[in-house]
Coordinates of C-alpha atoms and ligand atoms in Angstrom, one line a residue:
X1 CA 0.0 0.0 0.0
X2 CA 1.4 3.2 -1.0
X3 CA 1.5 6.3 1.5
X4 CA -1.3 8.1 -0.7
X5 CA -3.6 4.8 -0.8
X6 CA -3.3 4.6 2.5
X7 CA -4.1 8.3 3.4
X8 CA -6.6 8.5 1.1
X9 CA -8.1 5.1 2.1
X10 CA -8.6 6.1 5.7
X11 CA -10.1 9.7 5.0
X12 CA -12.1 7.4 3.4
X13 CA -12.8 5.2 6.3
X14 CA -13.3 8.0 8.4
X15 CA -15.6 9.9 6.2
X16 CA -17.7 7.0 5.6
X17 CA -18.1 6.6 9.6
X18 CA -18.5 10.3 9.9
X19 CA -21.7 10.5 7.7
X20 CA -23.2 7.5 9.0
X21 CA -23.4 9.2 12.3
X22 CA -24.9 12.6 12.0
X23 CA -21.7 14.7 11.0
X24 CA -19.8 14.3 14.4
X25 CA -16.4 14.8 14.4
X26 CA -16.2 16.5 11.0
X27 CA -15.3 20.0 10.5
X28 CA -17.8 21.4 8.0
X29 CA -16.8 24.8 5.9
X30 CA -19.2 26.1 3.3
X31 CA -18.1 28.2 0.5
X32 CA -20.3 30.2 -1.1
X33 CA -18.9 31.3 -4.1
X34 CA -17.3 29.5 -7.3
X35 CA -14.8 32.2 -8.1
X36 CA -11.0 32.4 -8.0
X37 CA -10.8 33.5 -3.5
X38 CA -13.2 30.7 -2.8
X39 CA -10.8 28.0 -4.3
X40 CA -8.1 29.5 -3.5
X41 CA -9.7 29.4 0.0
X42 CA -10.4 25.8 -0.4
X43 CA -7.4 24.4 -2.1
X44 CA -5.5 26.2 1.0
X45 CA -7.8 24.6 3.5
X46 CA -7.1 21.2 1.8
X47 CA -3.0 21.2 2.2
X48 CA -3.8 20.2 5.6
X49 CA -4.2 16.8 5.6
X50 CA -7.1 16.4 8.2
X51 CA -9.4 14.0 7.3
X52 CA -12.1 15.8 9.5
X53 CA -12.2 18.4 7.4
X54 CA -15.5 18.7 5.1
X55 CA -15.8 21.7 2.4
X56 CA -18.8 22.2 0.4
X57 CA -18.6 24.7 -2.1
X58 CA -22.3 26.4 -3.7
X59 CA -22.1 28.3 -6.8
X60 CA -25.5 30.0 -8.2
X61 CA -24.4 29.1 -11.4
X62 CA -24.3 25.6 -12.6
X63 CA -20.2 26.0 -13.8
X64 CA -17.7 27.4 -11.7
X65 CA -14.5 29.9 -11.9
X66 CA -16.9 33.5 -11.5
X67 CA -15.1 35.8 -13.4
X68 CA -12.2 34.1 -14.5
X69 CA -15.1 32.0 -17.2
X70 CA -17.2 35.6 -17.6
X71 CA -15.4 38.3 -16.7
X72 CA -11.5 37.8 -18.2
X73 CA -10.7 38.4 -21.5
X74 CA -10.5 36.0 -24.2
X75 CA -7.3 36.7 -25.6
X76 CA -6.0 36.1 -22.1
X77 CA -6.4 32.6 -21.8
X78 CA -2.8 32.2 -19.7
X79 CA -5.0 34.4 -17.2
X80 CA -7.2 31.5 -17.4
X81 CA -5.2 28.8 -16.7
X82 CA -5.6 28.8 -12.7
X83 CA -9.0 27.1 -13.8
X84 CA -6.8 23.9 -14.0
X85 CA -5.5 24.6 -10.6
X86 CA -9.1 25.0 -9.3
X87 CA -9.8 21.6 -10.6
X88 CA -7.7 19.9 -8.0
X89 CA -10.1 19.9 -6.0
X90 CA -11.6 17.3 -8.0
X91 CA -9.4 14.5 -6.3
X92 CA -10.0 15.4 -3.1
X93 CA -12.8 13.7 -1.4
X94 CA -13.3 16.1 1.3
X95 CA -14.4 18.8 -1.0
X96 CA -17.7 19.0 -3.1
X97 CA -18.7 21.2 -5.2
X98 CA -22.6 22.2 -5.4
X99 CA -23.3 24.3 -8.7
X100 CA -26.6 25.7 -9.5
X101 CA -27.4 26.4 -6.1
X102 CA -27.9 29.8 -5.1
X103 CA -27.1 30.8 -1.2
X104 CA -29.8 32.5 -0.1
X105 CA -32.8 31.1 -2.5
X106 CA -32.4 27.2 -2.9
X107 CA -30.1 27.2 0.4
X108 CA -30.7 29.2 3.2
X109 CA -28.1 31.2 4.7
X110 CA -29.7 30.5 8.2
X111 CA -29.6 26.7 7.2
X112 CA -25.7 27.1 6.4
X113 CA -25.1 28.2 10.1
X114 CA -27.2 25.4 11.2
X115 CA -25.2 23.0 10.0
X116 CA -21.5 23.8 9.4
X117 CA -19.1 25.4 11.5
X118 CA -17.9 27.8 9.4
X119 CA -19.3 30.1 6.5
X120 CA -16.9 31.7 4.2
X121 CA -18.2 34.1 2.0
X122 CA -16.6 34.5 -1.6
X123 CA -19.0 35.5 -3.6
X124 CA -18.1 38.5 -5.7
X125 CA -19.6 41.7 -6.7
X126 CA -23.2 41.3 -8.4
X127 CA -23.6 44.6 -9.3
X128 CA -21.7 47.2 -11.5
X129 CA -21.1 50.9 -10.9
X130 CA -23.7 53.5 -12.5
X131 CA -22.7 56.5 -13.4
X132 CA -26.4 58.6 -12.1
X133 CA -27.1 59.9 -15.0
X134 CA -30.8 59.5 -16.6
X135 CA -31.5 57.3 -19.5
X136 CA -28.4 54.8 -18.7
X137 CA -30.1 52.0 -17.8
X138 CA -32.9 52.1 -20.2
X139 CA -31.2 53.0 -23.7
X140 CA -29.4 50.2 -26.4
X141 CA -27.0 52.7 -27.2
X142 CA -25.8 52.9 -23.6
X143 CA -24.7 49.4 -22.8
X144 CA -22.7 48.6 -18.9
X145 CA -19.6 47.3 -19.1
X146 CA -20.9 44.2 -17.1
X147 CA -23.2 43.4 -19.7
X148 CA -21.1 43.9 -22.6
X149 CA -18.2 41.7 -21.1
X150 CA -20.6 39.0 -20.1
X151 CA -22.0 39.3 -23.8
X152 CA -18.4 38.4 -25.3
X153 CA -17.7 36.0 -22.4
X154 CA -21.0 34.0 -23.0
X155 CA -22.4 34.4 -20.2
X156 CA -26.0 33.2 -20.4
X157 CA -27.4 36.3 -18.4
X158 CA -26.1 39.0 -21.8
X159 CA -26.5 36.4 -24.9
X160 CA -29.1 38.4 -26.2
X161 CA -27.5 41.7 -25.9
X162 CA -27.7 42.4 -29.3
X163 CA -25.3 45.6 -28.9
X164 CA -26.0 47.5 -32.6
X165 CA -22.0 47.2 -33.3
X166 CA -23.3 47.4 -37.3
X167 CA -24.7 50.6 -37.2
X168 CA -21.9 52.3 -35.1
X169 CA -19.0 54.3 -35.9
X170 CA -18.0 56.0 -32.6
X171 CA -18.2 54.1 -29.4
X172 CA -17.0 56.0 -26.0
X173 CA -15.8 53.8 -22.8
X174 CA -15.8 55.8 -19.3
X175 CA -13.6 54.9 -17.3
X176 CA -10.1 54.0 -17.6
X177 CA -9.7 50.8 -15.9
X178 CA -8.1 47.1 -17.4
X179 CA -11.8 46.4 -18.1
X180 CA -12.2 49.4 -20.6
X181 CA -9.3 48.1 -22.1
X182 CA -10.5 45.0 -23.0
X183 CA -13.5 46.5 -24.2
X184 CA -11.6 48.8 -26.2
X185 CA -9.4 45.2 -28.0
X186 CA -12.3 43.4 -28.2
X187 CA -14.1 46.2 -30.3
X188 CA -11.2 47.0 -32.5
X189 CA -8.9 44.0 -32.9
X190 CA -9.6 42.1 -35.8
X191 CA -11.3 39.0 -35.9
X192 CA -9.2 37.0 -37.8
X193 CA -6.3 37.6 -36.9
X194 CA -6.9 37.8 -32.6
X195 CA -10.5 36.7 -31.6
X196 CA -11.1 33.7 -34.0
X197 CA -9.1 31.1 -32.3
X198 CA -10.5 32.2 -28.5
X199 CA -13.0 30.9 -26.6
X200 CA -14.8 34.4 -27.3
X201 CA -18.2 33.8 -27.8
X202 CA -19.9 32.9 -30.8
X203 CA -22.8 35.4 -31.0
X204 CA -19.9 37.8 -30.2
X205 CA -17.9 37.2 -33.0
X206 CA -21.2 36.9 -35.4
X207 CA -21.6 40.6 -34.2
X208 CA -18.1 42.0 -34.8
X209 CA -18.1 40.7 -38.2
X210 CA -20.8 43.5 -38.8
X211 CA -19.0 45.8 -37.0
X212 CA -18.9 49.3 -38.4
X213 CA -16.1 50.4 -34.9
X214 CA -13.9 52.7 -36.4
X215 CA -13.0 54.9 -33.0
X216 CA -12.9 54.4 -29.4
X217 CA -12.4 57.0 -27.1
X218 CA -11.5 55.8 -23.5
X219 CA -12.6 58.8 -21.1
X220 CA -11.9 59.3 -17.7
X221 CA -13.0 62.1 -15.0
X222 CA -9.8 62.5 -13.2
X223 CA -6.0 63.1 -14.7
X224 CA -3.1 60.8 -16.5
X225 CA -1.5 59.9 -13.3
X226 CA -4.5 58.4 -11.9
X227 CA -5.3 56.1 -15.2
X228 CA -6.5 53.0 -13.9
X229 CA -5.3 50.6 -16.1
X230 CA -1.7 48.5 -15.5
X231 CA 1.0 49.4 -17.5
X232 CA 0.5 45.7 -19.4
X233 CA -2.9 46.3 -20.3
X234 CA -1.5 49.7 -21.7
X235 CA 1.3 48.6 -24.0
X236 CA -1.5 45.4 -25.2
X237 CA -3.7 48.4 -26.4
X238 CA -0.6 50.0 -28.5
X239 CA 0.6 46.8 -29.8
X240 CA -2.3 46.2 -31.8
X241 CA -0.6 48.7 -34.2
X242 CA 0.9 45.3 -35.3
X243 CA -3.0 43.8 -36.4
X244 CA -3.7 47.5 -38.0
X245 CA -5.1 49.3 -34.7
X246 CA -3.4 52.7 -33.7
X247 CA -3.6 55.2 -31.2
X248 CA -5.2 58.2 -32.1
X249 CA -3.5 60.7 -29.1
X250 CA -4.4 62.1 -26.5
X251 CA -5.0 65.8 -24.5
X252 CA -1.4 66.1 -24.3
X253 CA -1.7 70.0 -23.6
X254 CA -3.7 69.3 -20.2
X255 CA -0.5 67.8 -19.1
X256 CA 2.1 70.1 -20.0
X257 CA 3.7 69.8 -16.6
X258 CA 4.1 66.0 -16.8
X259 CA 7.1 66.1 -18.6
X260 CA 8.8 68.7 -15.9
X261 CA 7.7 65.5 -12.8
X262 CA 10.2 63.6 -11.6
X263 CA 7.4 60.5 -11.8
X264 CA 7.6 57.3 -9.9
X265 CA 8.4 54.2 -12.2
X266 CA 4.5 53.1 -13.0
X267 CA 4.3 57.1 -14.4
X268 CA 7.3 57.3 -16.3
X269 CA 6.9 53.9 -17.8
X270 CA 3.3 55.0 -18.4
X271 CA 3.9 58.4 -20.1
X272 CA 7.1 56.3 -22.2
X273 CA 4.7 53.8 -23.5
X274 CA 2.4 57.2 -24.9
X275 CA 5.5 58.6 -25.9
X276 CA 6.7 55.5 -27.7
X277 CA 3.9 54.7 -29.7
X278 CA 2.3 58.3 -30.6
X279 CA 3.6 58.9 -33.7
X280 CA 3.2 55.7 -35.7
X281 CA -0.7 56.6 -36.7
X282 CA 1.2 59.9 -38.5
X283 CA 3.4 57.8 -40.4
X284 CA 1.1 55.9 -41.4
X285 CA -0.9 58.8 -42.8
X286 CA 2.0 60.4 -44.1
X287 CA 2.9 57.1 -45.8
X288 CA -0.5 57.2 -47.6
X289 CA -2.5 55.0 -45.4
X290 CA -5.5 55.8 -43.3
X291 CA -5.4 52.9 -40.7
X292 CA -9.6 51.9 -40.4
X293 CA -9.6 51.6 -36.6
X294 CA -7.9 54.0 -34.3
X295 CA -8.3 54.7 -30.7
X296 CA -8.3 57.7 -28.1
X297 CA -7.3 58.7 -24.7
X298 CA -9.2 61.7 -23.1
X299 CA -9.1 63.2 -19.6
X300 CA -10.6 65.3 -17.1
X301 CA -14.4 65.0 -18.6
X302 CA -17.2 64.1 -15.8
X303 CA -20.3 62.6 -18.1
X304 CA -23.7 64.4 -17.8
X305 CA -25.9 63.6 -20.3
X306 CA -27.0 62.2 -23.7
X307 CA -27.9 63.0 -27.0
X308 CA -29.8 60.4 -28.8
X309 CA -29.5 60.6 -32.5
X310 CA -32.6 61.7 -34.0
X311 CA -32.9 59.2 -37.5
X312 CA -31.9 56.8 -35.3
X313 CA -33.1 56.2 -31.8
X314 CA -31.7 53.0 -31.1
X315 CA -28.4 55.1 -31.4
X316 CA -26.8 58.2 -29.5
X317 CA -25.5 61.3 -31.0
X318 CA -23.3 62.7 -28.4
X319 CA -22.4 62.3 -25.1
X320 CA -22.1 65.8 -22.8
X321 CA -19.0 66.2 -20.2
X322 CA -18.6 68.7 -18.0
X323 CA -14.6 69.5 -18.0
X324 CA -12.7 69.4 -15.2
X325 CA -9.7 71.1 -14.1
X326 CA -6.5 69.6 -12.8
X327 CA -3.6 71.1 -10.5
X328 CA -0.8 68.5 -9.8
X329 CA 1.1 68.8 -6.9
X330 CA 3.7 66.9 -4.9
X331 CA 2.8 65.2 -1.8
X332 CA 5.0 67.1 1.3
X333 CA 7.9 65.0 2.4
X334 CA 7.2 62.2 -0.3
X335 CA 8.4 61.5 -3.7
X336 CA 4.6 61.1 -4.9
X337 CA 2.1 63.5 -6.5
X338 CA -1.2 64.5 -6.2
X339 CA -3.9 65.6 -8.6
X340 CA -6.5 67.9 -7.6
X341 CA -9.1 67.8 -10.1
X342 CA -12.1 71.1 -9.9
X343 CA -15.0 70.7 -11.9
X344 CA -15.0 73.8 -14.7
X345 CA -17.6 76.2 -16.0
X346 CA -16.8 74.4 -19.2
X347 CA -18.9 71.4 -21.2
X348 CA -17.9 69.9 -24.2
X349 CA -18.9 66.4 -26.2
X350 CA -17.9 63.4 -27.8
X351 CA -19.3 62.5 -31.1
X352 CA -21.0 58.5 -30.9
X353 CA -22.8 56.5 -31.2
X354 CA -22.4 54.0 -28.3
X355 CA -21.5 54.4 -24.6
X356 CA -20.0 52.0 -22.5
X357 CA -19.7 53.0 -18.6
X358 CA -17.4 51.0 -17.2
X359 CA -16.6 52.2 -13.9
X360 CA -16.2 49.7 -11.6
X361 CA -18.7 46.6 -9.8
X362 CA -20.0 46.7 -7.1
X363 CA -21.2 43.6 -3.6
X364 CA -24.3 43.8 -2.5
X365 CA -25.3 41.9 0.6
X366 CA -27.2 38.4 0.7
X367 CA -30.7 38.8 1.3
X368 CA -30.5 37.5 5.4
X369 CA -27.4 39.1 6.0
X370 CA -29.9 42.1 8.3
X371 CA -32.0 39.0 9.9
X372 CA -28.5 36.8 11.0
X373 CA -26.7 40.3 12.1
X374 CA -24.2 39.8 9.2
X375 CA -22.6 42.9 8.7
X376 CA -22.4 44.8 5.7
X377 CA -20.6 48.3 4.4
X378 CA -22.9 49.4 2.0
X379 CA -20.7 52.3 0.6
X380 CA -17.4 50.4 0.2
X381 CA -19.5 47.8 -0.9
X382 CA -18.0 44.8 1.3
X383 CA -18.3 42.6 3.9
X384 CA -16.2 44.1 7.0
X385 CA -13.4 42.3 8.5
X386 CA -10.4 42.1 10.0
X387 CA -8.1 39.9 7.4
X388 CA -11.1 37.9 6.1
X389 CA -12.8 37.7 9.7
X390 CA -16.1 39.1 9.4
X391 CA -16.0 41.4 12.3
X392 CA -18.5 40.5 15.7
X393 CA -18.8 36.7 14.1
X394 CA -16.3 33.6 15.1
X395 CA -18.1 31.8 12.6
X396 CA -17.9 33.8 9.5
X397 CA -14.9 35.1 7.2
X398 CA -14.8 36.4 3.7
X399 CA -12.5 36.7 1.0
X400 CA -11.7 38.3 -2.5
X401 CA -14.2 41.0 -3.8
X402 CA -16.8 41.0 -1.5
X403 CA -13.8 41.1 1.5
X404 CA -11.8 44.0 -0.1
X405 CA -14.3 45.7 -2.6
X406 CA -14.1 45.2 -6.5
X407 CA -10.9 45.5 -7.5
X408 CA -7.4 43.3 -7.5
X409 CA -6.8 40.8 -9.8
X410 CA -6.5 36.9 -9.3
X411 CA -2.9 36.9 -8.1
X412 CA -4.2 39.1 -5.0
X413 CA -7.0 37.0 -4.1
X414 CA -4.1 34.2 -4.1
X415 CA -2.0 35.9 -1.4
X416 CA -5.5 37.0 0.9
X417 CA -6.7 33.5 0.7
X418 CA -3.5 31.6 1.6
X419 CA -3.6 34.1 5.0
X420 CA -7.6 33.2 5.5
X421 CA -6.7 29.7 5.1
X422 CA -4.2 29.6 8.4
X423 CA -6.9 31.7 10.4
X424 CA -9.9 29.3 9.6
X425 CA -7.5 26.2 10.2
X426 CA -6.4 27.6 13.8
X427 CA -10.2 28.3 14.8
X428 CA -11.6 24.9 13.3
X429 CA -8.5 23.1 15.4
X430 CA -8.8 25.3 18.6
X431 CA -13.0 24.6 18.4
X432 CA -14.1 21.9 20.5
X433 CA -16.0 20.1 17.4
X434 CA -16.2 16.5 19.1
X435 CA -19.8 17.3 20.3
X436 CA -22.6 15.9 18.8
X437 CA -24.7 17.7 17.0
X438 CA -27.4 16.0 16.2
X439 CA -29.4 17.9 14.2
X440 CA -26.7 18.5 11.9
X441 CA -27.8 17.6 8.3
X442 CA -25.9 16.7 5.2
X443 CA -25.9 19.0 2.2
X444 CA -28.3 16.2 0.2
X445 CA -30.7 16.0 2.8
X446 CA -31.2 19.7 2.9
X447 CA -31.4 19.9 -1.1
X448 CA -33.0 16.7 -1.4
X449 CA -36.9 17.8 -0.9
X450 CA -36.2 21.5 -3.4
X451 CA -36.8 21.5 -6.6
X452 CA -32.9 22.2 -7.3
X453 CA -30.7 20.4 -10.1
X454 CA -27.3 20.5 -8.2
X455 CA -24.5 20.2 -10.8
X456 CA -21.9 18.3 -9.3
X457 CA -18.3 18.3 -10.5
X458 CA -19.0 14.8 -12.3
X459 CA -21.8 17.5 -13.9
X460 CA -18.9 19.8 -14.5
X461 CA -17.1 17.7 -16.3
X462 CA -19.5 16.7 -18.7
X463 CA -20.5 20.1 -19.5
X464 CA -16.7 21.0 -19.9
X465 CA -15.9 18.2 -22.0
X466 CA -18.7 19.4 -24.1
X467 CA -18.0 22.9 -24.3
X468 CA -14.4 21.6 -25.5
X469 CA -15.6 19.3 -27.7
X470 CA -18.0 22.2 -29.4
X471 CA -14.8 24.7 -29.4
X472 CA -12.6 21.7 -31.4
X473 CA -15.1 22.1 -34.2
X474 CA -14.3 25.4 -34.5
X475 CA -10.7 25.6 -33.6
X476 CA -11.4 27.4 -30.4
X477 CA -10.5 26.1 -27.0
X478 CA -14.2 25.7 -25.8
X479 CA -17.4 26.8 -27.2
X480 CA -19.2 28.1 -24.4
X481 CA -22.9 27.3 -23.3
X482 CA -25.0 30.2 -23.2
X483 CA -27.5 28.7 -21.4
X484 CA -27.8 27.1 -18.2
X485 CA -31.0 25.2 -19.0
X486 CA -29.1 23.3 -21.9
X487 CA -26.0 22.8 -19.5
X488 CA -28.2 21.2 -17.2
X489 CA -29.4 18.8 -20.1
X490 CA -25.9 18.0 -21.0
X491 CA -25.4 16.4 -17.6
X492 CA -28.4 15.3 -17.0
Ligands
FAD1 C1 -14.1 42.2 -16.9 C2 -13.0 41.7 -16.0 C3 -11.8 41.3 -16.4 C4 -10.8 40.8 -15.6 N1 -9.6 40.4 -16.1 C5 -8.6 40.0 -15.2 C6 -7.4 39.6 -15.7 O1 -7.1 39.6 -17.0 N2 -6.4 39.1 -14.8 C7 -6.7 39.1 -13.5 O2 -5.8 38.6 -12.7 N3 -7.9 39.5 -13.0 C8 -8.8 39.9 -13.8 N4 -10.0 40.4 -13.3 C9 -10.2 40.3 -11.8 C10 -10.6 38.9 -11.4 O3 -11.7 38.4 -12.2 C11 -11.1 39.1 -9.9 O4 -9.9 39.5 -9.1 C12 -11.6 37.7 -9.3 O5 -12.5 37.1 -10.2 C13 -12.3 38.0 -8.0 O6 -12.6 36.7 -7.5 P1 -13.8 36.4 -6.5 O7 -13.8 35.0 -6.2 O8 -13.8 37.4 -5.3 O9 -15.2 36.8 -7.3 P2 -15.8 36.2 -8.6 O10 -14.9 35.8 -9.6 O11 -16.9 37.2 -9.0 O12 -16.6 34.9 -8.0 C14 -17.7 34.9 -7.2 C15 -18.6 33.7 -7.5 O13 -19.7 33.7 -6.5 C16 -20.9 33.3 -7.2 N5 -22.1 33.8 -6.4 C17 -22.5 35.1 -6.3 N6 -23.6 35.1 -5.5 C18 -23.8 33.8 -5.1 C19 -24.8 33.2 -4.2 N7 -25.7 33.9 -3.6 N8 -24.7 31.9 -4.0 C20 -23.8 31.1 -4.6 N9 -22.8 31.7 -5.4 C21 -22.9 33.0 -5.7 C22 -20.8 34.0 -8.6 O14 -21.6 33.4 -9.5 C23 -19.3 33.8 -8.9 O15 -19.1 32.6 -9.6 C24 -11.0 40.8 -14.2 C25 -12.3 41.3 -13.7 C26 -13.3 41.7 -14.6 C27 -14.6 42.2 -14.0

């Protein structure tokens, strides 16, 4: 018998004898949340070889990975990869996964605290950021940035977005985060040449085909030095040069000063990648070319309104800014700067057709967090806590998004949930768990009577191995359900 059979074969063992008699002795964590902090979470929790240890993870949708499957960018599929790390958790019998099963509606979160010690909340922002200004929710030509990413991702929730890409021209993006940026490749890199061979969806790419994107103007309210975007991101955007793309320029002459600033390394690197790449659309022109798709940077605009186009009111004419003013000064005693930005007297405009607000997501509480004393920050939109400890509960931690608001990518909810890990280990090990509980129930039971198809990960793997069976036909790596009824009919 190797070492592994024989751990394996006694968690087993002991598994077998724990469920037989009413949960005692296990140590039960529930998950709620599919996304990258609650594997992370979990795949920490498992290192530890304790055969006590129970997790159950729930996921309102019947596949897993959150954002990583809806929200990353296709042509980022290295970004992607940590999905086969989350899979791990496949051999291990002391983890299962319950997809389809939303915490709060088929599972109460009342029922959770009845019956495992510990409830670790990881389940990501379900709401984006609006911007306040009438109209945006309720016109096609002003699409959220949620929307239009799930729409390219596949998600099931967007597949009939329908965004009129063949009757537009002009699209603006505000804000200035990573997540503009992708908007900003997916609408102007070519099909052929980058999306065609990624799991992109297919309604997506039937749409881009049409498209009639010619310009993209990525607006922000605030200055240069506080761009959200990474400096990777950045430089992706130039480099499209190479598949015919360029960049357009930007308000230099609100920056003169920038220049004169002895700038941190993000800045200067920043401001060298603008300098670097700024004249190649004039050579171009000058060499007698007029490059079809070219995009803009634009500052220190605030969005108030807009114009729908009058032959066409599926579309917008303009959208209004009032501009703002900027002063940048140095931070006293520090090598940092900052920007104070005034709003002006002045308005100006932007000539499009389509608006994309993408300005950030935003958590929203479960339904009985108010009921089961649950805090919840409302403005900051997370859970509070004191490194993933929900504060006034010993039984409750959160992680990722809904821990440290919407923002930080996956390598930081990699570092956060290695740290919640130890914490929930120390209190599940210092917890006197070898009473019996006897009206402790087992995830099935509670399910059982509900009209609820739980996808397993047996499910999962169907589904995937449909999905990549679909995306072989096409030369893509996976050909994405967009509906969750027909995933549900795969496994089935
Ligand atoms: C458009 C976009 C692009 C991005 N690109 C990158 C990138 O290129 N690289 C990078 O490193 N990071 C990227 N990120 C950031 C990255 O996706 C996040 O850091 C990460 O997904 C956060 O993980 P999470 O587990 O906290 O939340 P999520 O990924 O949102 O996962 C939360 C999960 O909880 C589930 N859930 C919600 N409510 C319930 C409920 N009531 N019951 C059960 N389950 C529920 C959701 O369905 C979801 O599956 C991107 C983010 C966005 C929005």
């Amino acid at each position: 018998m190797t070492p592994t059979f024989t751990r394996f074969t006694l968690a087993y063992i002991s598994r077998r004898f724990l469920s037989t008699t009413a949960c005692r002795l296990s140590k039960k964590v529930a998950v709620v949340g599919a996304g990258p902090s609650g594997f992370y979470t979990s795949l920490n929790l498992l290192k530890d070889n304790d055969p006590s240890l129970q997790i159950d993870m729930f996921e309102r949708n019947p596949c897993p990975f959150g954002l990583v499957r809806y929200g990353v960018a296709p042509d980022h599929p290295e970004v992607k990869n940590c999905q086969e790390r989350f899979q791990d958790t496949r051999k291990d019998e002391r983890f299962k996964y319950y997809g389809n099963v939303t915490v709060g509606i088929d599972l109460k979160l009342k029922e959770l605290y009845d019956n495992y010690d510990i409830v670790v909340y990881a389940y990501g922002s379900n709401k984006e950021n609006k911007l306040g200004i009438p109209g945006e929710d309720d016109h096609p030509g002003i699409i959220n940035s949620k929307a239009f990413v799930g729409w390219y991702n596949g998600s099931p929730e967007y597949k009939d977005l329908d965004p009129p890409l063949d009757k537009v021209k002009s699209v603006v993006i505000i804000g200035n985060g990573n997540v503009a940026i992708d908007i900003a490749r997916v609408l102007l890199a070519p099909i052929e040449s980058h999306w065609k061979m990624t799991d992109i969806s297919r309604h997506a790419i039937e749409q881009l085909r049409k498209s009639k994107v010619e310009k993209v103007t990525i607006v922000a309210r605030k200055g240069f030095l506080e761009s959200k975007f990474t400096n990777k991101e950045f430089k992706e955007l130039f480099e499209l040069y190479k598949e015919g793309v360029y960049f357009g320029g930007w308000p230099k002459q609100k920056f003169v000063t920038l220049q004169d600033l002895k700038l941190g390394r993000v800045d200067k690197r920043r401001l060298s990648l603008v300098n670097k790449y700024k004249g190649l659309l004039e050579k171009e022109n000058a060499g007698g070319k007029t490059p079809r798709r070219v995009w803009y940077l634009d500052y220190l605009k605030s969005p108030i309104g807009f114009k729908v186009n009058r032959a066409d009111p599926e579309l917008l004419e303009e959208v209004i800014f009032r501009d703002n003013s900027i002063k940048i000064e140095r931070i006293p005693n520090t090598r940092s700067y900052r920007s104070i930005i005034t709003p002006t007297e002045g308005f100006s405009s932007i000539n499009c057709q389509l608006v994309i607000p993408s300005i950030g997501y935003k958590c929203k509480p479960l339904p009985e967090f108010k009921k089961l004393g649950i805090p919840f920050d409302e403005k900051k939109g997370v859970i509070p806590n004191v490194d993933g400890k929900v504060i006034g509960r010993n039984d409750s931690y959160c992680v990722g998004w809904v821990a440290n608001g919407s923002r930080g990518n996956i390598n930081s909810t990699v570092m956060t949930s290695g740290l919640l890990a130890e914490i929930i280990q120390e209190q599940l090990n210092a917890k006197n768990n070898n009473i019996d509980k006897p009206g402790r129930k087992v995830t099935e039971e509670l399910l059982g009577k509900r009209n609820v198809n739980v996808v397993n990960w047996d499910d999962w793997t169907t589904i995937e191995a449909f999905e990549k069976m679909k995306g072989k036909e096409s030369g893509k790596p996976m050909e994405k359900v967009t509906d969750f009824k027909e995933m549900l009919n795969i496994c089935k």
